[in-house]
């Protein structure tokens, strides 16, 4: 195996193992060296498929190199470098080990050439990322991690079922564009969309990411959803349904982000909003739209990590993440504020920053296809991004009401990581050509910086800001959380449990009372004195029917006494015996 | 040793006022060229109006804020909502 076909995932997995034997200083170097090496390896890969192996009689390939997988490989490793620079202070081995395996698996999924390898890496990602939530070690994080892994198991099982049906139907494990619209492909699509946080399976993201550790949250933002974006580009480019899904996500993310109070939850919803843009681009499916989706994913990973870093730095220094507790932090964290604002402006696609050279490609591709509704929704969503991520996040965290917090700047390595990513945001905004060069779907015919386009965008953004500040009283932060689709399994699950408890325990109780208590009691009383009871019952019937009552209790007492002592007149017994025998004779012989 | 003076630029009302005036000037400057430029349209001639995107952004944001406010009446719950039985 030469350098040109060495799998980048291998580097990450080897790093995750090596981590357990190295001392702290070695670990610090290792976590930076691993993504740097992987980045170099990816740059050396020649197009083709490598690393084949046999499983279940199928020829599988772990390494498919083309421009699409390389583009995602570059940004995954570049971002990993920034994230691990930010995480230099962490001493625990297991969080780094989980992160390295998680990123390695994400790269594995991106480079996998067949559905089975893809599925294996997909599940490794789900499991290892759960540890980044668990590492927070709070009760809430444990709950969120449990729900997170359950949601991903659901998605994974849909994917697995789809893959098995697909392989059975077509006889091929190859992972290329799906053409047939049927149960297998829909199941695969659902599996991918669960990881992309498409509604209604979106709540795992805003539930789990904000509960993850400071560094875990930053790392998770990039890989799960963007691997899903990659697989959707590969498998479902041009599927119309994705335009609907994408537009829904773009708007959904904004509305929920505006309702939220927790800064990391605001940013979690803005991931959903941004992934919505990408998925919409995949649904449009033209070369320009797909290039736009890849470019936007690239830019998004970087500025989203930057935003999460600035939020993470605030959380690290203050221990608080709710907007109602924060505010006025520009006084003692000016650098963090500047980096966070660069990320916030980049996500809003402010001119000279990376969002501006990527996102409008998707919108323009929609315009080329004369998709009026797509254009309208995405323009509204563009204005909304500035509202919730561009202004709301920095305003309520760094400005607004001073809550008396004076934390100071985070450690130097965190500032360095933020500076690096902020530089990339500006670089791609000013000089996007290197990014355009690695885009997989043909040459880019898109010019972001025309006077008219820039002017339109600035008008859109600045008047959105005007709306924000004019309606500020309506946006007052409240100490609340917002119900999302996780209500179904968090509250709904409990309600279902209670409903079952009421219904089935009710039936159980009734059956217990009737069959286990009442009936045996009645039967026991009857069989205690069967003869006497029959007589008494017959006597009572006779009394009721005839209306003659001459000392009922006296008669019943006599019956009781007789049956208890067995003192019946002999003639009575003989009469009964004769009657019984004649009855039997009548029944048998006649 | 005298403590370093804290950064408190936004605490001064006159600074905020300056910022506001600057902001309004920027808004005006952004719309002004629309009156002189020939603008391309994508779907409708309305887009050629001066300040179309300004109006679009403003109205879109007002609608988004109002809609989320309405959603908030139903969706916002106390923080311990899921912890209570």
Coordinates of C-alpha atoms in Angstrom, one line a residue, chain A residues 140 254-256 258-259 261 322 330-332 334 367 370-372 375-376 379-380 383-384 387 399 402 406 451-452 455-456 458-460 462-468 470-471 474-484 486-487 490-491 494 498, chain B residues 6-11 23-24 26-34 37-43 47 50-62 64-69 71-85:
Chain A
X140 CA -29.5 15.9 31.6
X254 CA -35.3 29.9 12.2
X255 CA -38.6 29.8 14.0
X256 CA -37.3 27.5 16.7
X258 CA -35.9 32.6 17.7
X259 CA -37.9 30.9 20.5
X261 CA -33.0 30.9 25.2
X322 CA -28.6 30.7 28.7
X330 CA -17.8 42.2 25.1
X331 CA -16.3 44.0 28.1
X332 CA -14.0 41.2 29.1
X334 CA -13.7 41.3 23.2
X367 CA -33.7 30.8 -10.1
X370 CA -37.5 29.0 -12.5
X371 CA -38.4 27.7 -9.1
X372 CA -40.2 30.7 -7.7
X375 CA -36.3 31.3 -4.4
X376 CA -38.9 32.9 -2.2
X379 CA -34.6 34.4 0.4
X380 CA -36.9 34.7 3.4
X383 CA -33.1 37.2 6.0
X384 CA -34.1 34.9 8.9
X387 CA -32.0 37.5 12.5
X399 CA -24.1 42.8 24.4
X402 CA -25.0 43.4 31.4
X406 CA -16.6 39.3 34.0
X451 CA -22.6 45.4 -7.7
X452 CA -26.2 44.6 -8.0
X455 CA -26.2 45.7 -2.9
X456 CA -29.3 43.5 -2.8
X458 CA -26.7 44.1 2.0
X459 CA -30.1 45.7 1.8
X460 CA -31.7 42.4 2.7
X462 CA -29.4 45.5 7.0
X463 CA -33.1 45.9 6.9
X464 CA -33.4 42.5 8.6
X465 CA -31.3 44.1 11.3
X466 CA -33.6 47.1 11.4
X467 CA -36.6 44.7 11.9
X468 CA -34.7 43.0 14.7
X470 CA -37.5 47.6 16.1
X471 CA -39.2 44.5 17.3
X474 CA -41.1 41.0 21.1
X475 CA -37.8 39.0 21.2
X476 CA -37.3 39.4 24.9
X477 CA -35.6 36.3 26.4
X478 CA -37.6 34.2 28.7
X479 CA -36.5 31.3 30.9
X480 CA -38.2 28.7 28.9
X481 CA -37.6 25.8 26.6
X482 CA -39.5 25.1 23.4
X483 CA -41.4 21.9 22.6
X484 CA -40.1 20.2 19.5
X486 CA -39.0 15.1 20.8
X487 CA -42.2 15.8 22.7
X490 CA -40.3 12.4 25.9
X491 CA -43.8 13.4 27.0
X494 CA -44.7 8.9 29.2
X498 CA -49.5 6.0 31.7
Chain B
X6 CA -12.9 48.3 31.5
X7 CA -14.3 48.3 28.0
X8 CA -17.7 49.8 28.3
X9 CA -18.3 51.7 25.1
X10 CA -21.9 50.5 24.7
X11 CA -22.8 51.7 28.2
X23 CA -26.9 52.6 11.1
X24 CA -29.7 54.8 9.6
X26 CA -26.0 53.0 6.1
X27 CA -29.6 52.0 5.4
X28 CA -30.1 55.1 3.4
X29 CA -26.9 54.7 1.5
X30 CA -27.8 51.2 0.6
X31 CA -31.1 52.0 -0.9
X32 CA -30.0 55.2 -2.7
X33 CA -28.1 53.6 -5.7
X34 CA -31.3 51.6 -6.5
X37 CA -29.2 51.5 -11.3
X38 CA -30.9 49.4 -13.9
X39 CA -31.9 46.3 -12.0
X40 CA -32.4 42.8 -13.4
X41 CA -35.5 40.9 -12.4
X42 CA -35.9 37.2 -11.8
X43 CA -39.6 36.5 -11.6
X47 CA -38.1 43.3 -8.1
X50 CA -35.9 50.8 -5.7
X51 CA -35.3 49.2 -2.3
X52 CA -37.1 46.0 -3.2
X53 CA -34.6 43.8 -1.2
X54 CA -34.7 46.2 1.7
X55 CA -38.4 46.0 1.9
X56 CA -38.3 42.2 1.3
X57 CA -35.8 41.7 4.2
X58 CA -37.7 43.9 6.5
X59 CA -41.1 42.4 5.8
X60 CA -39.8 38.9 5.9
X61 CA -38.2 39.4 9.3
X62 CA -41.3 41.1 10.7
X64 CA -40.8 35.6 11.0
X65 CA -40.8 37.4 14.3
X66 CA -44.6 37.6 14.6
X67 CA -45.0 34.0 13.5
X68 CA -42.5 32.7 16.0
X69 CA -44.1 34.9 18.7
X71 CA -45.7 29.7 18.0
X72 CA -44.2 30.7 21.3
X73 CA -47.5 30.9 23.0
X74 CA -48.0 27.2 22.4
X75 CA -44.4 25.9 22.3
X76 CA -42.7 27.7 25.1
X77 CA -42.8 25.9 28.3
X78 CA -41.1 26.1 31.7
X79 CA -37.5 24.8 31.8
X80 CA -38.4 21.8 34.1
X81 CA -41.3 20.8 31.8
X82 CA -39.7 17.4 31.0
X83 CA -38.5 16.8 34.5
X84 CA -41.9 17.1 36.0
X85 CA -44.2 14.1 36.2

